[in-house]
mmCIF file of C-alpha atoms in Angstrom:
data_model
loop_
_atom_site.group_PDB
_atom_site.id
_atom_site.type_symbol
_atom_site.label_atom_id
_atom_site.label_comp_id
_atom_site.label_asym_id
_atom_site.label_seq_id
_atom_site.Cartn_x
_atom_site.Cartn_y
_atom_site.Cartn_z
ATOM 1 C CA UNK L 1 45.205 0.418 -2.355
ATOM 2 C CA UNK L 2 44.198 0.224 -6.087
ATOM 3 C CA UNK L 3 41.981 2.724 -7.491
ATOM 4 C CA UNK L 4 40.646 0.263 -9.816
ATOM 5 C CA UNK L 5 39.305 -1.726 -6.467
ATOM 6 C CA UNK L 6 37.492 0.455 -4.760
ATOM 7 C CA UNK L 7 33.791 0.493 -4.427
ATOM 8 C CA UNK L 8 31.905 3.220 -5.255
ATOM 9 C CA UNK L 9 28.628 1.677 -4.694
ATOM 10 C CA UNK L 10 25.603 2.756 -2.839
ATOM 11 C CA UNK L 11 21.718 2.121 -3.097
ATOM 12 C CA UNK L 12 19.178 4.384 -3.824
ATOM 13 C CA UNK L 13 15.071 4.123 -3.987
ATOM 14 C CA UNK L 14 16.359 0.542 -3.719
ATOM 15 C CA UNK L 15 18.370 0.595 -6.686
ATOM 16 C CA UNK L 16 21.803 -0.531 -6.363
ATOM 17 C CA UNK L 17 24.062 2.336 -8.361
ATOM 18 C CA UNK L 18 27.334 2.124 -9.644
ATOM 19 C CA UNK L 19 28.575 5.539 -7.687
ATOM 20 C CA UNK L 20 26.475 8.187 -5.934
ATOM 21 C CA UNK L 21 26.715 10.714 -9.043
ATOM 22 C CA UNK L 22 22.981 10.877 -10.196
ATOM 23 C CA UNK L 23 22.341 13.616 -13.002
ATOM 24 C CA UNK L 24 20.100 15.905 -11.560
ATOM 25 C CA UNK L 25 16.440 17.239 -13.611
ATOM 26 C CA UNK L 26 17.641 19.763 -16.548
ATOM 27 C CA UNK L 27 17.759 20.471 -20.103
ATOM 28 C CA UNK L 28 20.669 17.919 -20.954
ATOM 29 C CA UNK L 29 17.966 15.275 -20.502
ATOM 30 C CA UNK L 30 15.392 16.384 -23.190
ATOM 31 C CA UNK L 31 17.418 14.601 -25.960
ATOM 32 C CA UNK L 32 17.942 10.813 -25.975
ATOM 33 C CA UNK L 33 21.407 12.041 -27.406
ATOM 34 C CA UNK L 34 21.989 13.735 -23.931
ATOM 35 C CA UNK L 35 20.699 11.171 -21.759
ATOM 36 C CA UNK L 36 23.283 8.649 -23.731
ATOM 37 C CA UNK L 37 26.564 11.063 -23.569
ATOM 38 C CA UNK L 38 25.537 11.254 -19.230
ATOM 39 C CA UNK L 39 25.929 7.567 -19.280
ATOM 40 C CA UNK L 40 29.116 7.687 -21.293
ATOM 41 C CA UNK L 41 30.012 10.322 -18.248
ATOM 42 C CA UNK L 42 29.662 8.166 -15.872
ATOM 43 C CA UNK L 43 26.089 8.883 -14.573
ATOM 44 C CA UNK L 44 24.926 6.076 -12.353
ATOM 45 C CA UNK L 45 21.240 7.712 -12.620
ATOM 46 C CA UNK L 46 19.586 10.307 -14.673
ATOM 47 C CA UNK L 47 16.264 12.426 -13.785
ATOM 48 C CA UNK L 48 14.469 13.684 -16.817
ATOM 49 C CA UNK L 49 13.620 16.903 -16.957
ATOM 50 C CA UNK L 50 9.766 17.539 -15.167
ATOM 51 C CA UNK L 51 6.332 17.005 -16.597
ATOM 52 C CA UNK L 52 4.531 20.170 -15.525
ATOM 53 C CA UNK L 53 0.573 18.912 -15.418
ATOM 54 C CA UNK L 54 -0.446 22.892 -15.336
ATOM 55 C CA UNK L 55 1.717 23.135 -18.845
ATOM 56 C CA UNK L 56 -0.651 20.394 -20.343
ATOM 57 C CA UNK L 57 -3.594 21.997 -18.999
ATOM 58 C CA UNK L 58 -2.352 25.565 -20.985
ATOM 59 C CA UNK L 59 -1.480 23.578 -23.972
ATOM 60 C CA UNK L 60 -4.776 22.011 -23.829
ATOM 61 C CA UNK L 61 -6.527 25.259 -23.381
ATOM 62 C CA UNK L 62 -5.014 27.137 -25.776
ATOM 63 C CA UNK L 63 -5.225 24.348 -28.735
ATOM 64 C CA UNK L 64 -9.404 24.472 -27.471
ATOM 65 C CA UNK L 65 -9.609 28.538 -28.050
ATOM 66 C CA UNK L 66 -7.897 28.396 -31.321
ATOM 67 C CA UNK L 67 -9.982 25.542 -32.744
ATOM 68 C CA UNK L 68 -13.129 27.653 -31.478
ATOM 69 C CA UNK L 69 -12.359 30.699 -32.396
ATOM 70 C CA UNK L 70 -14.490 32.672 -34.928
ATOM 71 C CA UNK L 71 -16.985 29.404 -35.014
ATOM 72 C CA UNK L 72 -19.779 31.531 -33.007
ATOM 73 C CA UNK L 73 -20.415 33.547 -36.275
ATOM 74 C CA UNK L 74 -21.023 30.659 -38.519
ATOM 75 C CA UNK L 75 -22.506 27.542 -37.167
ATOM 76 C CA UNK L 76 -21.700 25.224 -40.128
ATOM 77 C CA UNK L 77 -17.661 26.089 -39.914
ATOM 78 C CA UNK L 78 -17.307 23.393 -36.804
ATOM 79 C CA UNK L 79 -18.172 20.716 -39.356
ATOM 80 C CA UNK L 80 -14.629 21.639 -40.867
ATOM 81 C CA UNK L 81 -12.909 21.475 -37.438
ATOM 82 C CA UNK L 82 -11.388 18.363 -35.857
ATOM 83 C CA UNK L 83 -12.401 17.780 -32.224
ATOM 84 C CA UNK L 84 -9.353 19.762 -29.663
ATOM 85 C CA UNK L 85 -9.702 15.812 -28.705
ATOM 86 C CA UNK L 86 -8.325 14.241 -31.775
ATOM 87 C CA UNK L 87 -5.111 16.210 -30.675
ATOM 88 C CA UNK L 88 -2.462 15.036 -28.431
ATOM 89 C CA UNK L 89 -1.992 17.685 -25.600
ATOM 90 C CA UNK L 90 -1.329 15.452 -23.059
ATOM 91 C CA UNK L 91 1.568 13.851 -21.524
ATOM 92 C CA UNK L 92 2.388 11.409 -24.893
ATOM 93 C CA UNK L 93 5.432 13.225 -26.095
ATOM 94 C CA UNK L 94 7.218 12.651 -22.049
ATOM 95 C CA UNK L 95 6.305 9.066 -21.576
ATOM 96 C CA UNK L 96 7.365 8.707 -24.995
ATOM 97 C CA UNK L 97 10.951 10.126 -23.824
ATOM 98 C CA UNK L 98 11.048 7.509 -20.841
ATOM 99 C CA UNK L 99 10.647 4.843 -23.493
ATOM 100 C CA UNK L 100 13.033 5.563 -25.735
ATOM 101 C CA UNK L 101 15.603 6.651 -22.743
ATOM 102 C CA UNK L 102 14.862 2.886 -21.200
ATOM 103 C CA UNK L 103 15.759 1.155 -25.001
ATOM 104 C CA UNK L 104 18.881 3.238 -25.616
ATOM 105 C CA UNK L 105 20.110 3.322 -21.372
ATOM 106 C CA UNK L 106 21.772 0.351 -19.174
ATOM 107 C CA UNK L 107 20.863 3.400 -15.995
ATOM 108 C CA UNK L 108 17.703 3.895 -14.370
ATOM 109 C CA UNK L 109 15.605 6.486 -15.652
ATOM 110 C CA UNK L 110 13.863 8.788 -12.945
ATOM 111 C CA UNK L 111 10.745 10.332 -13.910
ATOM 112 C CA UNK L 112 9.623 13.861 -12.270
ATOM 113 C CA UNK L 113 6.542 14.801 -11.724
ATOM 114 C CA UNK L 114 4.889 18.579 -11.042
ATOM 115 C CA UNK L 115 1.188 17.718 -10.403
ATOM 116 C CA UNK L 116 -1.381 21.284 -9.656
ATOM 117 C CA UNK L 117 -3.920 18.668 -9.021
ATOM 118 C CA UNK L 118 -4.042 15.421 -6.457
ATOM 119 C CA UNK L 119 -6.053 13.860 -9.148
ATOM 120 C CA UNK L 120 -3.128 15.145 -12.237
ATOM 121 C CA UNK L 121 -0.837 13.916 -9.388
ATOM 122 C CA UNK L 122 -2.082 10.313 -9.474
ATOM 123 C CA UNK L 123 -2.815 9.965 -12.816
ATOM 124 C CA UNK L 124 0.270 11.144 -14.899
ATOM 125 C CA UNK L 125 2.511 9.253 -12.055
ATOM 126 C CA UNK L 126 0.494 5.863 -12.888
ATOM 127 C CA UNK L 127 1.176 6.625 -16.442
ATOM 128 C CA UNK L 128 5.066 7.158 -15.512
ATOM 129 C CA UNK L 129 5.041 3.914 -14.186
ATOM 130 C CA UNK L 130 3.509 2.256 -17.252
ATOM 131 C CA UNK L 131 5.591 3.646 -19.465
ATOM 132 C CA UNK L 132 9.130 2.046 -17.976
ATOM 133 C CA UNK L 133 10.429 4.404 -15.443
ATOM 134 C CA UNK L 134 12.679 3.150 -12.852
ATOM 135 C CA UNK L 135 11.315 5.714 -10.016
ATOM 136 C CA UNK L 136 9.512 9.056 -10.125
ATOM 137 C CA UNK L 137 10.887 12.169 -7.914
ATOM 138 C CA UNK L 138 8.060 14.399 -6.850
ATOM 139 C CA UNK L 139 9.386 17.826 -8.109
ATOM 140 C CA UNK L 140 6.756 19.530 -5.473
ATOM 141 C CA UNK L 141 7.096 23.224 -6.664
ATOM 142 C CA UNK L 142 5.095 25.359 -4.613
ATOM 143 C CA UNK L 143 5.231 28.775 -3.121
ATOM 144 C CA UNK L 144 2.009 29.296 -1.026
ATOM 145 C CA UNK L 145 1.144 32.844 -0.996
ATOM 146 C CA UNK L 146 -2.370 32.910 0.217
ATOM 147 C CA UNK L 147 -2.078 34.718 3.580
ATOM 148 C CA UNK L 148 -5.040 32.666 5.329
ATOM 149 C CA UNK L 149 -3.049 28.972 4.717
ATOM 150 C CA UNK L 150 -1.834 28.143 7.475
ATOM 151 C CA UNK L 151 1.936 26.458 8.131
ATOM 152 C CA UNK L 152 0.442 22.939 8.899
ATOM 153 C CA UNK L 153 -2.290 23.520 5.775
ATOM 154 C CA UNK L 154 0.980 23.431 3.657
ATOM 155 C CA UNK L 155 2.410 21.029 5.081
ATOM 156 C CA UNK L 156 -1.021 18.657 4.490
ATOM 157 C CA UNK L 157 -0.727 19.509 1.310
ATOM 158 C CA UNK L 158 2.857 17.834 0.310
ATOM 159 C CA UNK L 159 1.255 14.593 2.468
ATOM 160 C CA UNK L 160 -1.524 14.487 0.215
ATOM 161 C CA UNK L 161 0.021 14.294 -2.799
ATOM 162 C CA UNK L 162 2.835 11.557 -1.687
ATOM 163 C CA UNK L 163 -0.313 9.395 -0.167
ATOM 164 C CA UNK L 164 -2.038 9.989 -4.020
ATOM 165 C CA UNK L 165 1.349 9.113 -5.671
ATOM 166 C CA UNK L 166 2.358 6.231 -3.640
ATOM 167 C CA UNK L 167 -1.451 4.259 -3.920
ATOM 168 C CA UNK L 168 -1.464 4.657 -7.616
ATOM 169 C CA UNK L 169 2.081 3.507 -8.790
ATOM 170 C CA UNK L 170 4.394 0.765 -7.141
ATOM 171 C CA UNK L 171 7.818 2.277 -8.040
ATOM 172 C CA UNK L 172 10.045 4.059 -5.550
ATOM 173 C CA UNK L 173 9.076 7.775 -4.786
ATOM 174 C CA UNK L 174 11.014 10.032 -3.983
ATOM 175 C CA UNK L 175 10.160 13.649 -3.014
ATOM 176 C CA UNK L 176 12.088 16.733 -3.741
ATOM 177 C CA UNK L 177 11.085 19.674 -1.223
ATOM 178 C CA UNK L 178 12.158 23.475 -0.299
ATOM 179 C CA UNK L 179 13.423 23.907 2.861
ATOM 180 C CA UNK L 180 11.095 26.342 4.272
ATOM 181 C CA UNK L 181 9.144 25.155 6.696
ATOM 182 C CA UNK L 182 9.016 26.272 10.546
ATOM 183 C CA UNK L 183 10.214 22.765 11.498
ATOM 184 C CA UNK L 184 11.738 20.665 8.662
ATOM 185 C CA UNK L 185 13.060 17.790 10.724
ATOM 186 C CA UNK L 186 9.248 17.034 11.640
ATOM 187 C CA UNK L 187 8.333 17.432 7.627
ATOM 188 C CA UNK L 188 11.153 15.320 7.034
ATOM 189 C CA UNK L 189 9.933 12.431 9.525
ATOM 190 C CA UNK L 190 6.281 13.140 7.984
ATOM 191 C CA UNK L 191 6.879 12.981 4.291
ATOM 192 C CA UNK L 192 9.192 9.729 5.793
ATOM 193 C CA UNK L 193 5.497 8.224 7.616
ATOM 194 C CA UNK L 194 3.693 8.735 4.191
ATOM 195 C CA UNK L 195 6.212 6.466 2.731
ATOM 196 C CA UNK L 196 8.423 8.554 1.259
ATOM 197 C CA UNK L 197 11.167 6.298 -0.570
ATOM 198 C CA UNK L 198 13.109 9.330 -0.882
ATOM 199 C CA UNK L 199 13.760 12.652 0.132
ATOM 200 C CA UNK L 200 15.548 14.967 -2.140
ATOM 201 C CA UNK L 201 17.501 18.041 -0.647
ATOM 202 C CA UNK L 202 16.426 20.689 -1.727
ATOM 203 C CA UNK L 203 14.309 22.236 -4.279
ATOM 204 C CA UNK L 204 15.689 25.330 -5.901
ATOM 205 C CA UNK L 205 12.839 28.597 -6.136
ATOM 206 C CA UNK L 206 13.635 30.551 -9.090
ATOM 207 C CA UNK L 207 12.685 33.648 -7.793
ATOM 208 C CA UNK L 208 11.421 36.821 -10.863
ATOM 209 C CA UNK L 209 13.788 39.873 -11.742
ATOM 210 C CA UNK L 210 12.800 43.339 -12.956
ATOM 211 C CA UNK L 211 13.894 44.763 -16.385
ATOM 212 C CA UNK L 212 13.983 48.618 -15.236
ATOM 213 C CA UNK L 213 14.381 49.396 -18.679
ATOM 214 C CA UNK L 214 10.806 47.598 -20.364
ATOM 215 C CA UNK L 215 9.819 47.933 -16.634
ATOM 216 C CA UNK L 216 8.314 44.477 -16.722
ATOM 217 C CA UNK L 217 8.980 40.750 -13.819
ATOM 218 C CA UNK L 218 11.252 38.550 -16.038
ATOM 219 C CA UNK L 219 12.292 35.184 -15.128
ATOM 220 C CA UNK L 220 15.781 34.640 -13.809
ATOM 221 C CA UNK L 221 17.308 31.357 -13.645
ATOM 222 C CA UNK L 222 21.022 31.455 -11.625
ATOM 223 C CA UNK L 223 22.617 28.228 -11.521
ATOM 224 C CA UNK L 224 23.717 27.201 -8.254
ATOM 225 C CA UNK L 225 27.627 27.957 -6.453
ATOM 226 C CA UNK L 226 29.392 25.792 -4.457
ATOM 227 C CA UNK L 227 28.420 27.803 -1.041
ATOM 228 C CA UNK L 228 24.916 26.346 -1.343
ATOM 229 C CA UNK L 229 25.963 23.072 -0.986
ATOM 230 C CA UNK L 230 25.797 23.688 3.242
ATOM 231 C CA UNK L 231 22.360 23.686 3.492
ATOM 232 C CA UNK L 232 21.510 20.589 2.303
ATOM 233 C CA UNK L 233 24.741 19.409 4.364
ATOM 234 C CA UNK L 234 23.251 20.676 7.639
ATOM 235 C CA UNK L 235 20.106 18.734 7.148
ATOM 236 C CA UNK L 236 21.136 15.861 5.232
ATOM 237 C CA UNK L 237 23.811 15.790 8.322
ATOM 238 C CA UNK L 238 21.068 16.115 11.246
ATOM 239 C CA UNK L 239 18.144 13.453 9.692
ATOM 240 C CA UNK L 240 20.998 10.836 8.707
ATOM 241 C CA UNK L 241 20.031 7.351 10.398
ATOM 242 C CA UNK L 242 16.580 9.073 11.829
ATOM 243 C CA UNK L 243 14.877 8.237 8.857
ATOM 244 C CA UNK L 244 14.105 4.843 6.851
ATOM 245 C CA UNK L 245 13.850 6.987 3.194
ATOM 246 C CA UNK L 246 16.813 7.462 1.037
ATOM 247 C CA UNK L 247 18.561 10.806 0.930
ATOM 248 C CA UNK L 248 19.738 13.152 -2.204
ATOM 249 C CA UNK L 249 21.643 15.686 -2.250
ATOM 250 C CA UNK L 250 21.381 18.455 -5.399
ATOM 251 C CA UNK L 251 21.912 21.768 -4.493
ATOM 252 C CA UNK L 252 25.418 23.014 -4.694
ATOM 253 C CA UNK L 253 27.287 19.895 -5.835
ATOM 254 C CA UNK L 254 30.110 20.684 -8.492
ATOM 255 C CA UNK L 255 33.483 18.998 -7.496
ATOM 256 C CA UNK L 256 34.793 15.744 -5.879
ATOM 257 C CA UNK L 257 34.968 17.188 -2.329
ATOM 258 C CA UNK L 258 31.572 18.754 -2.820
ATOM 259 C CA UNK L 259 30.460 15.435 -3.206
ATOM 260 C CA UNK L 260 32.707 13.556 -0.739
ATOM 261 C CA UNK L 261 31.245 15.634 2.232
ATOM 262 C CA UNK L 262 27.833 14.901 1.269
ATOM 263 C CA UNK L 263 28.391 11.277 1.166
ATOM 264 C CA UNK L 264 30.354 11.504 4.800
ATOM 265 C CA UNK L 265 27.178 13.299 6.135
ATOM 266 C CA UNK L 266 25.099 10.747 5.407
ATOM 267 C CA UNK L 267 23.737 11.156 1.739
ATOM 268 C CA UNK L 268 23.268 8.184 -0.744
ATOM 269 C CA UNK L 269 23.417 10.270 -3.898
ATOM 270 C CA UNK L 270 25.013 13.339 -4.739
ATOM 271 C CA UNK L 271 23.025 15.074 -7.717
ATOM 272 C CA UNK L 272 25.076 17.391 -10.362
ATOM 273 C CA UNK L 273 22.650 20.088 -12.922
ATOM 274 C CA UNK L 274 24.716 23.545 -12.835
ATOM 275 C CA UNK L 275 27.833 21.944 -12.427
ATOM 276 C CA UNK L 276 27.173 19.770 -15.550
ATOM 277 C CA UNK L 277 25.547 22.691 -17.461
ATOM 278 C CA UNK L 278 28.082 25.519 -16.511
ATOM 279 C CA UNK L 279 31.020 22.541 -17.189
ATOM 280 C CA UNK L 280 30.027 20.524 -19.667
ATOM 281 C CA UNK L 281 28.796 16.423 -19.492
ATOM 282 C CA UNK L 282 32.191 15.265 -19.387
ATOM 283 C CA UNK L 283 32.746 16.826 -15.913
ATOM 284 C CA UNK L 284 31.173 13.840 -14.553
ATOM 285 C CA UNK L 285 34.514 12.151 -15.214
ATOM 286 C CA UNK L 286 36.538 14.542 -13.249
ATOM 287 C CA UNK L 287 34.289 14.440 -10.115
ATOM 288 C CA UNK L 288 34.398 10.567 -10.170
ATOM 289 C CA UNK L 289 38.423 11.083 -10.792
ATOM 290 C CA UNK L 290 38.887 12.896 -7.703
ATOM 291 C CA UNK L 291 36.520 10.934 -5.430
ATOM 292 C CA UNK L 292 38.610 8.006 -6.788
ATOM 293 C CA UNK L 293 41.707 9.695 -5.574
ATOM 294 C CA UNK L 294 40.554 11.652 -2.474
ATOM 295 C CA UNK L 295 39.492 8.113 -1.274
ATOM 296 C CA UNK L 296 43.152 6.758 -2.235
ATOM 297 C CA UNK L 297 44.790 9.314 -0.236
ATOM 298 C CA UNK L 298 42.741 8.671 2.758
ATOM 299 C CA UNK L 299 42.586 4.638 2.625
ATOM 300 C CA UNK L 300 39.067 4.272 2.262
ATOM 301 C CA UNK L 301 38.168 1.056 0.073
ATOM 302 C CA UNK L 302 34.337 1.956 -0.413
ATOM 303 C CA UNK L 303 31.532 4.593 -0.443
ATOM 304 C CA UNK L 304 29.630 3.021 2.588
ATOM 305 C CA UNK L 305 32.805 3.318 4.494
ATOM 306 C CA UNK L 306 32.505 7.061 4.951
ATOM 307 C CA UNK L 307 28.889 7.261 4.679
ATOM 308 C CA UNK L 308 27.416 9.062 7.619
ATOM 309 C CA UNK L 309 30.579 9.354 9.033
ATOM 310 C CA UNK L 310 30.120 12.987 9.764
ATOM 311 C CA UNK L 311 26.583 13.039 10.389
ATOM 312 C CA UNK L 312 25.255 14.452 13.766
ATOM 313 C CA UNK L 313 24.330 11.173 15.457
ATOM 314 C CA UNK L 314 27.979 9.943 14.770
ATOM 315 C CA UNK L 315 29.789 13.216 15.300
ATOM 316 C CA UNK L 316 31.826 13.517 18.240
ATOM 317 C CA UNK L 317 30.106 17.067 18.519
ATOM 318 C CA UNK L 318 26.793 17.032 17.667
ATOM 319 C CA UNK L 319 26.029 20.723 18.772
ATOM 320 C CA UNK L 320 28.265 21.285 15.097
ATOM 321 C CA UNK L 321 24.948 21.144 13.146
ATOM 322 C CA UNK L 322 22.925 23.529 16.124
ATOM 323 C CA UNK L 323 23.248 26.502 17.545
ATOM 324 C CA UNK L 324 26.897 26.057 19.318
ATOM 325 C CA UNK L 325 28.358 25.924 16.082
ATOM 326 C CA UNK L 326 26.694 29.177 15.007
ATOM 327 C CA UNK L 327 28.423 31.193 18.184
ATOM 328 C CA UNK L 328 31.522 29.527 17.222
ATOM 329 C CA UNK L 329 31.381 30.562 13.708
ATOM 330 C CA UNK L 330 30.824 34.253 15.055
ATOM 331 C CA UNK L 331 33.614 34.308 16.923
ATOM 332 C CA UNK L 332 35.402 33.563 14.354
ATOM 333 C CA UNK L 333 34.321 35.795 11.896
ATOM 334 C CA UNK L 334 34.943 38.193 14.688
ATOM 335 C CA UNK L 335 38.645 37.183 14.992
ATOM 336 C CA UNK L 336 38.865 37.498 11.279
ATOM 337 C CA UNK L 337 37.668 41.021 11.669
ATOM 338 C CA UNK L 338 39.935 41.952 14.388
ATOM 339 C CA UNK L 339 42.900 40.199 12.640
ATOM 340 C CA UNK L 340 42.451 42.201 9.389
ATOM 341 C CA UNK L 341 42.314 45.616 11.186
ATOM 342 C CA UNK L 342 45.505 44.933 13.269
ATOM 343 C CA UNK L 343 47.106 43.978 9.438
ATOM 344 C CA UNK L 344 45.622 46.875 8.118
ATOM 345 C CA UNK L 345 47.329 49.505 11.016
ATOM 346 C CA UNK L 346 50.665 47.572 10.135
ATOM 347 C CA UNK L 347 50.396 48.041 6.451
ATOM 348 C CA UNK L 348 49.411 51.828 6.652
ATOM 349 C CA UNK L 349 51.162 53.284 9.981
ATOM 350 C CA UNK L 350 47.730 53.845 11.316
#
């Protein structure tokens, strides 16, 4: 079987891309210079970077207190002032970006969106819409940390702002979520009720640090390792054919097999952001490469061939993604253990 021939195809947000490597949300995507060399790549998709609707709110803010300040002393100095209106703190400079990405792209450009507001939610997505994007990808950020909210008050929460998004734009939505919730199959088949077009597996929490030194939280950003990549596997595995909305997998994705087990658990893209920042663009290249050739070696001709393949409803043992697997995988750990020590006694006498 020719390389050459095979299909790498698959369809996302109802988008038919050339192979399942989408570009996931990071810094590469803030120049229209990046955004080309990810096509060059071989990206089949790119999401931008997020517009943060609390960041315009600071920016608007802070542009209003320095305009202001010191004009309580002398009444006459606002005359010299323009209006904080007569600015541009709002979302201009991004939808500007999706423009420009859409005139110098053949790909489809994903917008994402972190609304604080239902109304900010609406609003900038509508303005997404009109400014060319292909999709937008909910990039629902939230940590709730009030102690009186209760689990199905959070969970409310994420359906309200899909319902908002999805009555004021008519592009695919997709929605990118944590995994913490006390049932996420059921949040899954809710967000997938709202109309979710898309689910995106899973959102990373960049959780603070502590200098001990200036004694002071710092932000810490770690990009992602391979091992991560087998929690969105389990899921991704277990909803696969359950649900009528797309699913994406981004967390822990940074070779050709990474990617290949994804697909064969049912995914229909396979996002890359550490891999591509810790690697470079051009690493795009070698994952399609060996997805090209793992394929080869194992005679399969396309992408939908293996998709799902693996996935619980098709696995010949479904308990793999429950509970039986998890006594399994202790008793193997446990025969690792037991192993080492008997090498260990041979090794040392003992």
């Amino acid at each position: 079987m020719k390389t050459s021939m095979m299909d790498l195809s698959t369809k996302y947000l109802g988008m038919k891309l050339r192979t399942p490597l989408v570009a996931s949300a990071s810094p590469i995507s803030q120049e229209i210079s990046g955004i080309r060399r990810l096509e060059d790549a071989g990206a089949s998709a790119v999401v931008l970077y997020s517009l943060f609707e609390e960041q315009l709110q600071q920016e608007g803010a802070e542009l209003e207190h320095y305009l202001n300040a010191g004009t309580e002393s002398f009444a006459e100095s606002t005359t010299y002032f323009p209006r904080s209106s007569e600015f541009r703190t709002g979302p201009e400079g991004y939808l500007n970006h999706i423009r420009k990405a859409k005139e110098a792209v053949n790909i489809p450009i994903i917008a994402s969106l972190n609304g604080s507001t239902l109304g900010g939610w609406a609003s900038y997505a509508k303005q997404i819409q009109e400014a060319g994007a292909d999709a937008i990808e909910c990039n629902i950020y939230y940590i709730p940390t009030n102690m009186n909210l209760s689990g199905a008050d959070v969970e409310q929460t994420y359906i309200d702002i899909l319902r908002e998004v999805k009555i004021a734009v008519r592009i695919p939505v997709a929605v990118k979520v944590s995994p913490f919730f006390s049932n996420f199959a059921n949040m899954a088949r809710q967000l997938d009720d709202a109309g979710a077009d898309g689910l995106v597996l899973f959102n990373r929490f960049y959780q603070p640090d502590i200098d001990l030194e200036e004694l002071e939280i710092k932000p810490s950003v770690l990009l992602s390792g391979p091992q991560e990549l087998r929690l969105p596997l389990t899921w991704i595995g277990i909803l696969f054919g359950r649900l009528k909305a797309n699913l994406a997998a981004t967390t822990g994705v940074h070779n050709a097999e990474d990617a290949i087990k994804l697909l064969m658990v049912g995914a229909d893209v396979t996002m890359l952001c550490s891999a591509l920042l810790r690697n470079g663009i051009n690493h795009l290249r070698h994952v399609e490469n060996g997805m090209r050739e793992w394929m080869e070696a194992h005679e399969y001709e396309s992408v939908q061939q293996m998709q799902g393949s693996m996935s619980q409803i098709r696995c010949a043992d479904p308990s793999a993604f429950e509970r039986a697997q998890y006594m399994r995988a202790v008793k193997s750990l446990q025969h690792v253990m037991v192993t080492g020590q008997q090498a260990w006694r041979v090794l040392t006498g003992m």
